[in-house]
Amino acid sequence: MGHCKLSILEYAQKYDAPPESLDALQDELDFQCEIKDAWGRKIIYQVNPDETVSLTSYGKDGNEGGDNDNADLVGIFPLKTKSGRWEGNYCKWLKYPLESYHNKEVEQAR
């Protein structure tokens, strides 16, 4: 999802708008984005009203919810800075995609 995030931000900077879909990134020769998750399903892309982007994979089983390999992977990042400019390519995740997966591993280890 990291490369996808970078491509979305580069696209927004270039066209002064986020892409309508991840497929729009594939149409651009200079953008490389993995639009499928590790299990071959399309990553769910959503531009939120608060100008953040959500990228979601429902894990190995492809269903919402689940644990371990079936856990949802959700990443959220801002499109714009507080001053209204497009974010730079290396802005921080507001929610890191593997956050819930790693938290469950820590809980299980206890």
PDB file of C-alpha atoms in Angstrom:
ATOM      1  CA  MET A   1       0.000   0.000   0.000  1.00  0.00           C
ATOM      2  CA  GLY A   2       2.989   2.277   0.484  1.00  0.00           C
ATOM      3  CA  HIS A   3       3.722   2.625  -3.245  1.00  0.00           C
ATOM      4  CA  CYS A   4       0.036   3.222  -3.866  1.00  0.00           C
ATOM      5  CA  LYS A   5       0.023   6.036  -1.304  1.00  0.00           C
ATOM      6  CA  LEU A   6       3.013   7.683  -2.980  1.00  0.00           C
ATOM      7  CA  SER A   7       1.432   7.405  -6.426  1.00  0.00           C
ATOM      8  CA  ILE A   8      -1.845   8.929  -5.198  1.00  0.00           C
ATOM      9  CA  LEU A   9       0.003  11.896  -3.683  1.00  0.00           C
ATOM     10  CA  GLU A  10       2.132  12.398  -6.808  1.00  0.00           C
ATOM     11  CA  TYR A  11      -0.996  12.254  -8.974  1.00  0.00           C
ATOM     12  CA  ALA A  12      -2.763  14.837  -6.761  1.00  0.00           C
ATOM     13  CA  GLN A  13       0.216  17.169  -7.000  1.00  0.00           C
ATOM     14  CA  LYS A  14       0.435  16.771 -10.777  1.00  0.00           C
ATOM     15  CA  TYR A  15      -3.306  17.155 -11.552  1.00  0.00           C
ATOM     16  CA  ASP A  16      -4.399  19.250  -8.561  1.00  0.00           C
ATOM     17  CA  ALA A  17      -6.915  16.551  -7.608  1.00  0.00           C
ATOM     18  CA  PRO A  18      -6.789  12.989  -6.311  1.00  0.00           C
ATOM     19  CA  PRO A  19      -7.433  10.219  -8.848  1.00  0.00           C
ATOM     20  CA  GLU A  20     -11.053   9.151  -9.333  1.00  0.00           C
ATOM     21  CA  SER A  21      -9.968   5.532  -8.881  1.00  0.00           C
ATOM     22  CA  LEU A  22      -6.794   3.492  -8.586  1.00  0.00           C
ATOM     23  CA  ASP A  23      -7.291   2.476 -12.210  1.00  0.00           C
ATOM     24  CA  ALA A  24      -6.579   6.105 -13.143  1.00  0.00           C
ATOM     25  CA  LEU A  25      -3.078   5.615 -11.751  1.00  0.00           C
ATOM     26  CA  GLN A  26      -2.547   2.616 -14.003  1.00  0.00           C
ATOM     27  CA  ASP A  27      -3.455   4.736 -17.044  1.00  0.00           C
ATOM     28  CA  GLU A  28      -0.527   7.032 -16.269  1.00  0.00           C
ATOM     29  CA  LEU A  29       2.710   5.579 -17.618  1.00  0.00           C
ATOM     30  CA  ASP A  30       4.844   7.250 -14.959  1.00  0.00           C
ATOM     31  CA  PHE A  31       2.773   6.063 -11.968  1.00  0.00           C
ATOM     32  CA  GLN A  32       3.380   2.632 -10.513  1.00  0.00           C
ATOM     33  CA  CYS A  33       0.874   1.481  -7.945  1.00  0.00           C
ATOM     34  CA  GLU A  34      -0.042  -1.932  -6.674  1.00  0.00           C
ATOM     35  CA  ILE A  35      -3.813  -1.776  -6.995  1.00  0.00           C
ATOM     36  CA  LYS A  36      -4.195  -5.354  -5.764  1.00  0.00           C
ATOM     37  CA  ASP A  37      -3.466  -6.710  -2.311  1.00  0.00           C
ATOM     38  CA  ALA A  38      -1.162  -9.628  -1.534  1.00  0.00           C
ATOM     39  CA  TRP A  39      -4.035 -12.033  -2.289  1.00  0.00           C
ATOM     40  CA  GLY A  40      -4.788 -10.607  -5.733  1.00  0.00           C
ATOM     41  CA  ARG A  41      -7.892  -8.605  -4.809  1.00  0.00           C
ATOM     42  CA  LYS A  42      -8.276  -4.923  -5.647  1.00  0.00           C
ATOM     43  CA  ILE A  43      -7.379  -2.535  -2.843  1.00  0.00           C
ATOM     44  CA  ILE A  44     -10.415  -0.509  -1.826  1.00  0.00           C
ATOM     45  CA  TYR A  45      -9.719   3.195  -2.414  1.00  0.00           C
ATOM     46  CA  GLN A  46     -11.792   5.947  -0.849  1.00  0.00           C
ATOM     47  CA  VAL A  47     -11.355   9.709  -0.671  1.00  0.00           C
ATOM     48  CA  ASN A  48     -13.022  10.816   2.569  1.00  0.00           C
ATOM     49  CA  PRO A  49     -14.860  14.125   3.181  1.00  0.00           C
ATOM     50  CA  ASP A  50     -12.057  15.269   5.518  1.00  0.00           C
ATOM     51  CA  GLU A  51      -9.550  15.069   2.611  1.00  0.00           C
ATOM     52  CA  THR A  52      -7.948  11.871   3.805  1.00  0.00           C
ATOM     53  CA  VAL A  53      -7.587   8.706   1.755  1.00  0.00           C
ATOM     54  CA  SER A  54      -8.406   5.212   2.998  1.00  0.00           C
ATOM     55  CA  LEU A  55      -6.806   2.152   1.428  1.00  0.00           C
ATOM     56  CA  THR A  56      -8.304  -1.153   2.559  1.00  0.00           C
ATOM     57  CA  SER A  57      -7.619  -4.851   2.067  1.00  0.00           C
ATOM     58  CA  TYR A  58      -9.891  -7.404   3.721  1.00  0.00           C
ATOM     59  CA  GLY A  59      -7.009  -9.821   4.237  1.00  0.00           C
ATOM     60  CA  LYS A  60      -6.496 -13.355   3.034  1.00  0.00           C
ATOM     61  CA  ASP A  61     -10.148 -14.408   3.259  1.00  0.00           C
ATOM     62  CA  GLY A  62     -11.439 -11.293   1.472  1.00  0.00           C
ATOM     63  CA  ASN A  63     -14.103 -10.709   4.131  1.00  0.00           C
ATOM     64  CA  GLU A  64     -14.449  -7.747   6.470  1.00  0.00           C
ATOM     65  CA  GLY A  65     -13.080  -8.468   9.952  1.00  0.00           C
ATOM     66  CA  GLY A  66     -10.965 -11.421  10.964  1.00  0.00           C
ATOM     67  CA  ASP A  67      -7.739 -12.221  12.751  1.00  0.00           C
ATOM     68  CA  ASN A  68      -4.159 -12.991  11.740  1.00  0.00           C
ATOM     69  CA  ASP A  69      -3.860 -13.354   7.930  1.00  0.00           C
ATOM     70  CA  ASN A  70      -7.594 -12.641   7.607  1.00  0.00           C
ATOM     71  CA  ALA A  71      -7.333  -9.305   9.471  1.00  0.00           C
ATOM     72  CA  ASP A  72      -8.327  -6.155   7.607  1.00  0.00           C
ATOM     73  CA  LEU A  73      -5.483  -3.879   6.579  1.00  0.00           C
ATOM     74  CA  VAL A  74      -6.581  -0.239   6.570  1.00  0.00           C
ATOM     75  CA  GLY A  75      -4.290   2.679   5.872  1.00  0.00           C
ATOM     76  CA  ILE A  76      -5.374   6.321   6.123  1.00  0.00           C
ATOM     77  CA  PHE A  77      -3.322   9.337   5.081  1.00  0.00           C
ATOM     78  CA  PRO A  78      -3.987  13.054   4.479  1.00  0.00           C
ATOM     79  CA  LEU A  79      -4.165  14.548   0.997  1.00  0.00           C
ATOM     80  CA  LYS A  80      -3.497  18.106   2.128  1.00  0.00           C
ATOM     81  CA  THR A  81      -1.511  19.906   4.772  1.00  0.00           C
ATOM     82  CA  LYS A  82      -3.200  22.088   7.397  1.00  0.00           C
ATOM     83  CA  SER A  83      -2.451  25.091   5.177  1.00  0.00           C
ATOM     84  CA  GLY A  84      -4.336  23.500   2.251  1.00  0.00           C
ATOM     85  CA  ARG A  85      -1.362  22.484   0.103  1.00  0.00           C
ATOM     86  CA  TRP A  86      -1.047  18.976  -1.296  1.00  0.00           C
ATOM     87  CA  GLU A  87       0.902  16.699   1.023  1.00  0.00           C
ATOM     88  CA  GLY A  88       4.425  15.723   0.107  1.00  0.00           C
ATOM     89  CA  ASN A  89       5.152  12.209  -1.081  1.00  0.00           C
ATOM     90  CA  TYR A  90       6.383  11.086   2.301  1.00  0.00           C
ATOM     91  CA  CYS A  91       3.594  12.294   4.565  1.00  0.00           C
ATOM     92  CA  LYS A  92       2.948  10.076   7.560  1.00  0.00           C
ATOM     93  CA  TRP A  93       0.118   7.590   7.756  1.00  0.00           C
ATOM     94  CA  LEU A  94      -2.664   8.715  10.114  1.00  0.00           C
ATOM     95  CA  LYS A  95      -3.449   5.010  10.469  1.00  0.00           C
ATOM     96  CA  TYR A  96      -0.733   2.575   9.437  1.00  0.00           C
ATOM     97  CA  PRO A  97      -2.097  -0.386   7.393  1.00  0.00           C
ATOM     98  CA  LEU A  98      -0.547  -3.094   9.570  1.00  0.00           C
ATOM     99  CA  GLU A  99      -1.317  -1.364  12.884  1.00  0.00           C
ATOM    100  CA  SER A 100      -4.193  -3.648  13.934  1.00  0.00           C
ATOM    101  CA  TYR A 101      -2.330  -6.766  12.764  1.00  0.00           C
ATOM    102  CA  HIS A 102       0.772  -5.884  14.816  1.00  0.00           C
ATOM    103  CA  ASN A 103      -1.310  -4.945  17.879  1.00  0.00           C
ATOM    104  CA  LYS A 104      -2.992  -8.384  17.815  1.00  0.00           C
ATOM    105  CA  GLU A 105       0.405 -10.094  17.580  1.00  0.00           C
ATOM    106  CA  VAL A 106       1.612  -8.174  20.648  1.00  0.00           C
ATOM    107  CA  GLU A 107      -1.547  -9.082  22.589  1.00  0.00           C
ATOM    108  CA  GLN A 108      -1.185 -12.754  21.678  1.00  0.00           C
ATOM    109  CA  ALA A 109       2.460 -12.778  22.779  1.00  0.00           C
ATOM    110  CA  ARG A 110       1.530 -11.607  26.286  1.00  0.00           C
TER     111      ARG A 110
END
